[in-house]
């Protein structure tokens, strides 16, 4: 009996200890915070904004980064000659005072005076030349050097002037200079033929990197040497990395982070919209991520235009946006997102509202018997777990028309890509796209020129001529007209069907402001626009 | 030891190559033209004969060159230094939790065999090691973090504690203690409770069953009967004679549990966004980063082998019957 009593006492004591440890947390919500007395949670300290994300960082050296997670940090640490300002959609001078084509194959930029890196070293045209040259020299397999394919050479004409010589006329060149591929690094610090260690990244942007722990945290503070127009208002900015979206959601609910940006599921966002009592609100703005269906136009049954047109006629984009994505995306009627100059809506103009009767007529006129059997493919590992819901909704819509019988199947991204792009096993499959830079060409050339990067067998002289024209021109009207032609070809020939464009969405704590101002087609989270009030 | 590691390395190498994809395809496959993709794959040597890649790989391992990961540009050594402390903190805390709870419960179950407390403890033990850590972890997060709001749901520390910590040992709790930042130490401790408990439950079940069986056997032993005959009180018989003898096999099993702990740590770290080696391993697996996966698996294998070796030595020291 005595042993029994001891055992019960022991267990009770253990549980009480645990409860005490847990229970006291309510009184100490900040959970410590160091000898400096700074709070450890997101709330309270207006000097520091904490951004939570599930993005990954590949490299903080512009030569090694071609992924969104890295580019989000690089955009805040480094300067480019040109950048797209918040809310804008055209490149404007950043480190440069002015930039212009002196002839179709020569682009000249004058630097602003007295630019400095956070290390204190002056930023000159030699650094710009060094930065572009090392991209091509390093040609990192995970890097963006291929974006500089049209550059022949670059000269530091004088300390303030950079001259870029192109292999051929390229109207997208100013946009390419806004990409992280053209971020300026200090030639005195960075190696010319190897990547700089991430924790030693140095730039001349609004923020400087103070501490970097891969996959855990990046800590930034204001760059005292920055003299540009984007001076930040929040002294410290921390990016906290999470493995799971569910953990990120809990972190914003508990106040461990001030902003939860990428990638909360539509269901999580829907739930957070109703949690204003917990001090959380959801903000959104324009985004330029898109999702679309590709047809391999050489394979039955989608080798027949009427089948593709009938599918396009049936699909209800608004139902997809509402039922699957809880209106966190909006319908897309050409591959060019609505916020970009030159975007049109040819699929809306040609097909109008979803109409099974019109779809039936396409098939009847072509002598195609129904139901048409379709094998659709998607990948759940590259575009997230919601992809399965998208394809179930597509199947439902197509079969509800009575014109199609749809089998859907999925496979892991690596195999999916091989089967779709290289082996051409699939003829009806889903893909998505993030922009390299916010220009219509980046949403047309990769898809529509000679079968696109996915090699779907579609080719059109009308399209190729228009793409050549817009690439060779720096005239905005000429380019817009060419974009219009290519977008119209999308709806006329239906080699693909655009489905939706994503909004950029974040959950923010009360007192945090400015996040929505950074959501625009450039897809750059600008730390300098975000502020926090003391709570 | 060496043949075991060689077999393991070979299996990991082959499995990574059999699975479709490569690091470049995984991250940039939808972004590059087929020609550009092929060029980059060739630049990394992925188009070379698999036998040549294998020979190069083994040669690098022999020279302790584990390489630099392709997807995030980290050397294996730096990953172990950066993230090893978190895994060490988690596994040691889980082991301590398992011992603190598992040994007394095993003792109670063994002392009161075939009674209601015994049955209840056995069910608890079975649930402990049968329930996957990610499932237990999610339930714990839901209850203690989301619903009750008692404990943090994920990460190793609050962001500002982590941001202001000065690195000395790469073990965050220790670094904070060295700096005298006791608020920070408390913060890390609070973050540690849920993951350590989740992982500890897995091992605790094994300890409970082991101690229960051994206490039961010891209580039926001649030396216990002799003690009772001498009039030694029952409490003393159980604690001094039966329990102490039941602890010897626990030391042996602790070595075997190292592999279970590391395996469980992968799932636990992922569930709690705990920044340890397990999280990194999963990240590299998802990205088909051969270098990262191979390097970390090799390290895990070495850790298990070394721990087994240490346990064998300790066994020989504490139990005179054991000779090698």
Short mmCIF file of N, CA and C in Angstrom, two decimals, chain A residues 93-209:
data_model
loop_
_atom_site.label_atom_id
_atom_site.label_comp_id
_atom_site.label_asym_id
_atom_site.label_seq_id
_atom_site.Cartn_x
_atom_site.Cartn_y
_atom_site.Cartn_z
N UNK A 93 14.37 54.11 -62.62
CA UNK A 93 15.74 54.15 -62.08
C UNK A 93 15.77 53.88 -60.58
N UNK A 94 16.76 53.08 -60.17
CA UNK A 94 16.95 52.81 -58.74
C UNK A 94 18.38 53.24 -58.37
N UNK A 95 19.36 52.36 -58.60
CA UNK A 95 20.75 52.80 -58.42
C UNK A 95 21.16 53.72 -59.57
N UNK A 96 20.46 53.57 -60.67
CA UNK A 96 20.76 54.43 -61.82
C UNK A 96 20.02 55.75 -61.68
N UNK A 97 20.63 56.78 -62.28
CA UNK A 97 19.93 58.07 -62.36
C UNK A 97 19.06 58.07 -63.60
N UNK A 98 19.62 57.45 -64.66
CA UNK A 98 18.86 57.35 -65.91
C UNK A 98 19.38 56.16 -66.69
N UNK A 99 18.50 55.56 -67.49
CA UNK A 99 18.88 54.45 -68.37
C UNK A 99 18.12 54.60 -69.67
N UNK A 100 18.79 54.28 -70.77
CA UNK A 100 18.08 54.34 -72.05
C UNK A 100 18.83 53.56 -73.13
N UNK A 101 18.07 53.15 -74.16
CA UNK A 101 18.70 52.56 -75.34
C UNK A 101 19.30 53.69 -76.17
N UNK A 102 20.58 53.57 -76.50
CA UNK A 102 21.16 54.54 -77.43
C UNK A 102 21.01 54.04 -78.86
N UNK A 103 20.92 52.74 -79.01
CA UNK A 103 20.46 52.12 -80.26
C UNK A 103 19.82 50.80 -79.83
N UNK A 104 19.14 50.08 -80.75
CA UNK A 104 18.37 48.90 -80.29
C UNK A 104 19.21 47.85 -79.56
N UNK A 105 20.54 47.86 -79.76
CA UNK A 105 21.37 46.84 -79.13
C UNK A 105 22.34 47.40 -78.08
N UNK A 106 22.16 48.67 -77.73
CA UNK A 106 23.04 49.27 -76.71
C UNK A 106 22.21 49.98 -75.66
N UNK A 107 22.46 49.61 -74.41
CA UNK A 107 21.69 50.19 -73.30
C UNK A 107 22.67 50.86 -72.34
N UNK A 108 22.46 52.12 -72.06
CA UNK A 108 23.41 52.89 -71.24
C UNK A 108 22.72 53.39 -69.97
N UNK A 109 23.39 53.21 -68.85
CA UNK A 109 22.85 53.71 -67.57
C UNK A 109 23.87 54.62 -66.90
N UNK A 110 23.38 55.70 -66.33
CA UNK A 110 24.21 56.60 -65.50
C UNK A 110 23.86 56.35 -64.05
N UNK A 111 24.85 56.13 -63.22
CA UNK A 111 24.60 55.86 -61.80
C UNK A 111 24.34 57.14 -61.02
N UNK A 112 23.57 57.00 -59.94
CA UNK A 112 23.40 58.13 -59.03
C UNK A 112 24.73 58.39 -58.33
N UNK A 113 24.98 59.61 -57.89
CA UNK A 113 26.28 59.89 -57.22
C UNK A 113 26.29 59.37 -55.78
N UNK A 114 27.47 59.08 -55.31
CA UNK A 114 27.72 58.78 -53.88
C UNK A 114 26.98 57.56 -53.36
N UNK A 115 26.79 56.55 -54.20
CA UNK A 115 26.16 55.32 -53.71
C UNK A 115 27.20 54.51 -52.93
N UNK A 116 26.71 53.83 -51.88
CA UNK A 116 27.63 53.02 -51.06
C UNK A 116 26.99 51.70 -50.70
N UNK A 117 27.83 50.70 -50.55
CA UNK A 117 27.37 49.41 -50.02
C UNK A 117 27.27 49.52 -48.49
N UNK A 118 26.61 48.57 -47.88
CA UNK A 118 26.49 48.61 -46.41
C UNK A 118 27.86 48.44 -45.75
N UNK A 119 28.82 47.91 -46.50
CA UNK A 119 30.18 47.77 -45.97
C UNK A 119 30.93 49.10 -45.94
N UNK A 120 30.38 50.11 -46.61
CA UNK A 120 31.03 51.41 -46.68
C UNK A 120 31.77 51.63 -47.99
N UNK A 121 31.94 50.56 -48.78
CA UNK A 121 32.64 50.70 -50.07
C UNK A 121 31.74 51.45 -51.06
N UNK A 122 32.36 52.31 -51.90
CA UNK A 122 31.53 53.02 -52.89
C UNK A 122 31.03 52.08 -53.98
N UNK A 123 29.84 52.38 -54.50
CA UNK A 123 29.27 51.58 -55.59
C UNK A 123 29.52 52.32 -56.89
N UNK A 124 30.29 51.70 -57.79
CA UNK A 124 30.64 52.35 -59.06
C UNK A 124 30.21 51.46 -60.22
N UNK A 125 30.44 51.98 -61.41
CA UNK A 125 30.08 51.21 -62.61
C UNK A 125 30.90 49.91 -62.68
N UNK A 126 32.08 49.90 -62.08
CA UNK A 126 32.89 48.68 -62.06
C UNK A 126 32.16 47.57 -61.31
N UNK A 127 31.44 47.94 -60.26
CA UNK A 127 30.69 46.94 -59.49
C UNK A 127 29.53 46.38 -60.33
N UNK A 128 28.89 47.25 -61.11
CA UNK A 128 27.79 46.79 -61.97
C UNK A 128 28.33 45.81 -63.01
N UNK A 129 29.41 46.19 -63.65
CA UNK A 129 30.03 45.31 -64.66
C UNK A 129 30.44 43.98 -64.01
N UNK A 130 31.08 44.09 -62.86
CA UNK A 130 31.52 42.89 -62.13
C UNK A 130 30.33 41.97 -61.83
N UNK A 131 29.21 42.57 -61.40
CA UNK A 131 28.04 41.77 -61.01
C UNK A 131 27.46 41.01 -62.19
N UNK A 132 27.36 41.67 -63.34
CA UNK A 132 26.79 41.01 -64.51
C UNK A 132 27.76 39.97 -65.07
N UNK A 133 29.04 40.33 -65.11
CA UNK A 133 30.04 39.39 -65.64
C UNK A 133 30.12 38.12 -64.79
N UNK A 134 30.06 38.28 -63.47
CA UNK A 134 30.21 37.10 -62.62
C UNK A 134 28.99 36.18 -62.72
N UNK A 135 27.83 36.75 -63.02
CA UNK A 135 26.66 35.89 -63.24
C UNK A 135 26.96 34.90 -64.36
N UNK A 136 27.50 35.41 -65.46
CA UNK A 136 27.78 34.54 -66.61
C UNK A 136 28.95 33.61 -66.32
N UNK A 137 29.92 34.10 -65.56
CA UNK A 137 31.10 33.30 -65.27
C UNK A 137 30.75 32.14 -64.32
N UNK A 138 29.97 32.45 -63.29
CA UNK A 138 29.60 31.41 -62.32
C UNK A 138 28.58 30.46 -62.94
N UNK A 139 27.62 31.01 -63.66
CA UNK A 139 26.56 30.20 -64.32
C UNK A 139 26.10 29.08 -63.40
N UNK A 140 25.74 29.44 -62.20
CA UNK A 140 25.37 28.44 -61.20
C UNK A 140 24.13 27.65 -61.67
N UNK A 141 24.16 26.32 -61.47
CA UNK A 141 23.01 25.52 -61.91
C UNK A 141 21.70 25.94 -61.26
N UNK A 142 21.75 26.51 -60.07
CA UNK A 142 20.52 26.96 -59.42
C UNK A 142 20.30 28.46 -59.62
N UNK A 143 21.13 29.08 -60.44
CA UNK A 143 21.08 30.54 -60.58
C UNK A 143 20.32 31.01 -61.81
N UNK A 144 20.21 32.35 -61.94
CA UNK A 144 19.39 32.91 -63.02
C UNK A 144 20.18 33.39 -64.24
N UNK A 145 21.43 32.93 -64.39
CA UNK A 145 22.29 33.52 -65.42
C UNK A 145 21.69 33.40 -66.82
N UNK A 146 20.82 32.42 -67.04
CA UNK A 146 20.25 32.26 -68.39
C UNK A 146 19.41 33.47 -68.80
N UNK A 147 18.99 34.28 -67.83
CA UNK A 147 18.21 35.48 -68.18
C UNK A 147 19.08 36.51 -68.90
N UNK A 148 20.40 36.37 -68.76
CA UNK A 148 21.30 37.33 -69.41
C UNK A 148 21.75 36.84 -70.79
N UNK A 149 21.01 35.90 -71.33
CA UNK A 149 21.44 35.28 -72.61
C UNK A 149 21.59 36.30 -73.72
N UNK A 150 20.81 37.38 -73.68
CA UNK A 150 20.90 38.32 -74.80
C UNK A 150 22.01 39.37 -74.62
N UNK A 151 22.76 39.30 -73.51
CA UNK A 151 23.83 40.27 -73.30
C UNK A 151 25.15 39.79 -73.93
N UNK A 152 25.74 40.65 -74.74
CA UNK A 152 27.02 40.29 -75.37
C UNK A 152 28.18 40.68 -74.46
N UNK A 153 28.14 41.89 -73.96
CA UNK A 153 29.21 42.36 -73.06
C UNK A 153 28.72 43.58 -72.29
N UNK A 154 29.49 43.93 -71.27
CA UNK A 154 29.14 45.12 -70.50
C UNK A 154 30.43 45.90 -70.22
N UNK A 155 30.35 47.22 -70.35
CA UNK A 155 31.52 48.07 -70.13
C UNK A 155 31.25 49.06 -69.00
N UNK A 156 32.29 49.31 -68.21
CA UNK A 156 32.24 50.43 -67.27
C UNK A 156 32.87 51.61 -68.00
N UNK A 157 32.03 52.37 -68.70
CA UNK A 157 32.53 53.42 -69.58
C UNK A 157 33.28 54.49 -68.79
N UNK A 158 32.73 54.92 -67.70
CA UNK A 158 33.43 55.77 -66.73
C UNK A 158 32.87 55.39 -65.36
N UNK A 159 33.39 55.95 -64.26
CA UNK A 159 32.96 55.48 -62.93
C UNK A 159 31.45 55.55 -62.71
N UNK A 160 30.77 56.41 -63.47
CA UNK A 160 29.33 56.57 -63.26
C UNK A 160 28.50 56.00 -64.41
N UNK A 161 29.13 55.46 -65.44
CA UNK A 161 28.38 55.06 -66.64
C UNK A 161 28.61 53.58 -66.97
N UNK A 162 27.53 52.88 -67.21
CA UNK A 162 27.60 51.47 -67.60
C UNK A 162 26.98 51.33 -68.99
N UNK A 163 27.66 50.61 -69.87
CA UNK A 163 27.13 50.40 -71.20
C UNK A 163 26.98 48.90 -71.44
N UNK A 164 25.75 48.50 -71.77
CA UNK A 164 25.49 47.08 -72.01
C UNK A 164 25.24 46.85 -73.49
N UNK A 165 26.00 45.91 -74.06
CA UNK A 165 25.86 45.59 -75.48
C UNK A 165 25.08 44.28 -75.60
N UNK A 166 24.02 44.32 -76.40
CA UNK A 166 23.16 43.14 -76.54
C UNK A 166 23.43 42.43 -77.86
N UNK A 167 23.20 41.11 -77.86
CA UNK A 167 23.40 40.34 -79.09
C UNK A 167 22.35 40.68 -80.13
N UNK A 168 21.14 40.98 -79.66
CA UNK A 168 20.06 41.38 -80.56
C UNK A 168 19.15 42.33 -79.79
N UNK A 169 18.31 43.03 -80.53
CA UNK A 169 17.39 43.96 -79.86
C UNK A 169 16.52 43.19 -78.87
N UNK A 170 16.35 43.73 -77.69
CA UNK A 170 15.58 43.03 -76.66
C UNK A 170 14.78 44.05 -75.84
N UNK A 171 13.48 44.12 -76.14
CA UNK A 171 12.62 45.07 -75.45
C UNK A 171 12.41 44.75 -73.99
N UNK A 172 12.75 43.50 -73.58
CA UNK A 172 12.56 43.12 -72.17
C UNK A 172 13.79 43.48 -71.33
N UNK A 173 14.85 44.02 -71.97
CA UNK A 173 16.10 44.23 -71.23
C UNK A 173 15.92 45.09 -69.97
N UNK A 174 15.18 46.22 -70.06
CA UNK A 174 14.99 47.01 -68.82
C UNK A 174 14.32 46.18 -67.71
N UNK A 175 13.43 45.27 -68.08
CA UNK A 175 12.80 44.42 -67.06
C UNK A 175 13.80 43.43 -66.48
N UNK A 176 14.66 42.91 -67.35
CA UNK A 176 15.68 41.96 -66.85
C UNK A 176 16.59 42.66 -65.83
N UNK A 177 16.84 43.94 -66.06
CA UNK A 177 17.69 44.68 -65.10
C UNK A 177 17.01 44.90 -63.75
N UNK A 178 15.70 44.66 -63.67
CA UNK A 178 15.02 44.74 -62.37
C UNK A 178 15.07 43.40 -61.62
N UNK A 179 15.45 42.35 -62.34
CA UNK A 179 15.49 41.00 -61.74
C UNK A 179 16.73 40.87 -60.84
N UNK A 180 16.67 39.91 -59.93
CA UNK A 180 17.82 39.71 -59.04
C UNK A 180 19.08 39.29 -59.79
N UNK A 181 18.91 38.84 -61.04
CA UNK A 181 20.10 38.49 -61.84
C UNK A 181 21.00 39.71 -62.01
N UNK A 182 20.41 40.91 -61.92
CA UNK A 182 21.19 42.14 -62.13
C UNK A 182 21.42 42.90 -60.83
N UNK A 183 21.24 42.22 -59.70
CA UNK A 183 21.51 42.87 -58.41
C UNK A 183 23.01 43.18 -58.32
N UNK A 184 23.32 44.36 -57.76
CA UNK A 184 24.72 44.82 -57.76
C UNK A 184 25.43 44.38 -56.48
N UNK A 185 26.55 43.67 -56.67
CA UNK A 185 27.33 43.19 -55.52
C UNK A 185 28.68 43.93 -55.50
N UNK A 186 29.31 44.03 -54.32
CA UNK A 186 30.59 44.76 -54.24
C UNK A 186 31.75 43.94 -54.79
N UNK A 187 32.45 44.50 -55.77
CA UNK A 187 33.55 43.77 -56.40
C UNK A 187 34.72 43.58 -55.44
N UNK A 188 34.79 44.43 -54.40
CA UNK A 188 35.90 44.31 -53.46
C UNK A 188 35.69 43.14 -52.49
N UNK A 189 34.46 42.68 -52.36
CA UNK A 189 34.15 41.66 -51.36
C UNK A 189 33.79 40.32 -52.00
N UNK A 190 33.03 40.35 -53.08
CA UNK A 190 32.52 39.10 -53.66
C UNK A 190 33.55 38.47 -54.60
N UNK A 191 33.68 37.13 -54.56
CA UNK A 191 34.56 36.48 -55.53
C UNK A 191 33.97 36.55 -56.94
N UNK A 192 34.84 36.62 -57.93
CA UNK A 192 34.37 36.77 -59.30
C UNK A 192 33.88 35.45 -59.89
N UNK A 193 34.34 34.34 -59.33
CA UNK A 193 34.01 33.06 -59.97
C UNK A 193 33.41 32.06 -58.98
N UNK A 194 32.95 32.51 -57.85
CA UNK A 194 32.33 31.61 -56.87
C UNK A 194 31.29 32.38 -56.07
N UNK A 195 30.41 31.63 -55.44
CA UNK A 195 29.35 32.29 -54.68
C UNK A 195 29.87 32.79 -53.33
N UNK A 196 29.32 33.89 -52.90
CA UNK A 196 29.63 34.45 -51.59
C UNK A 196 28.85 33.65 -50.53
N UNK A 197 29.49 33.33 -49.39
CA UNK A 197 28.73 32.64 -48.33
C UNK A 197 27.51 33.47 -47.92
N UNK A 198 26.42 32.77 -47.65
CA UNK A 198 25.15 33.47 -47.39
C UNK A 198 25.23 34.44 -46.21
N UNK A 199 25.92 34.03 -45.15
CA UNK A 199 25.93 34.89 -43.96
C UNK A 199 26.87 36.08 -44.13
N UNK A 200 27.52 36.18 -45.28
CA UNK A 200 28.40 37.33 -45.54
C UNK A 200 27.89 38.16 -46.71
N UNK A 201 26.58 38.09 -46.94
CA UNK A 201 25.99 38.84 -48.06
C UNK A 201 26.05 40.34 -47.77
N UNK A 202 26.47 41.10 -48.78
CA UNK A 202 26.59 42.56 -48.64
C UNK A 202 25.97 43.22 -49.87
N UNK A 203 25.10 44.17 -49.64
CA UNK A 203 24.50 44.89 -50.76
C UNK A 203 24.41 46.37 -50.45
N UNK A 204 23.66 47.09 -51.28
CA UNK A 204 23.49 48.52 -51.06
C UNK A 204 22.02 48.88 -50.93
N UNK A 205 21.18 47.86 -50.66
CA UNK A 205 19.73 48.09 -50.57
C UNK A 205 19.31 48.70 -49.24
N UNK A 206 18.01 48.87 -49.05
CA UNK A 206 17.50 49.55 -47.84
C UNK A 206 17.84 48.81 -46.54
N UNK A 207 17.99 47.49 -46.60
CA UNK A 207 18.29 46.73 -45.38
C UNK A 207 19.61 45.97 -45.54
N UNK A 208 20.28 45.71 -44.43
CA UNK A 208 21.48 44.89 -44.46
C UNK A 208 21.26 43.64 -43.60
N UNK A 209 21.95 42.59 -43.98
CA UNK A 209 21.81 41.32 -43.28
C UNK A 209 22.69 41.32 -42.03
#
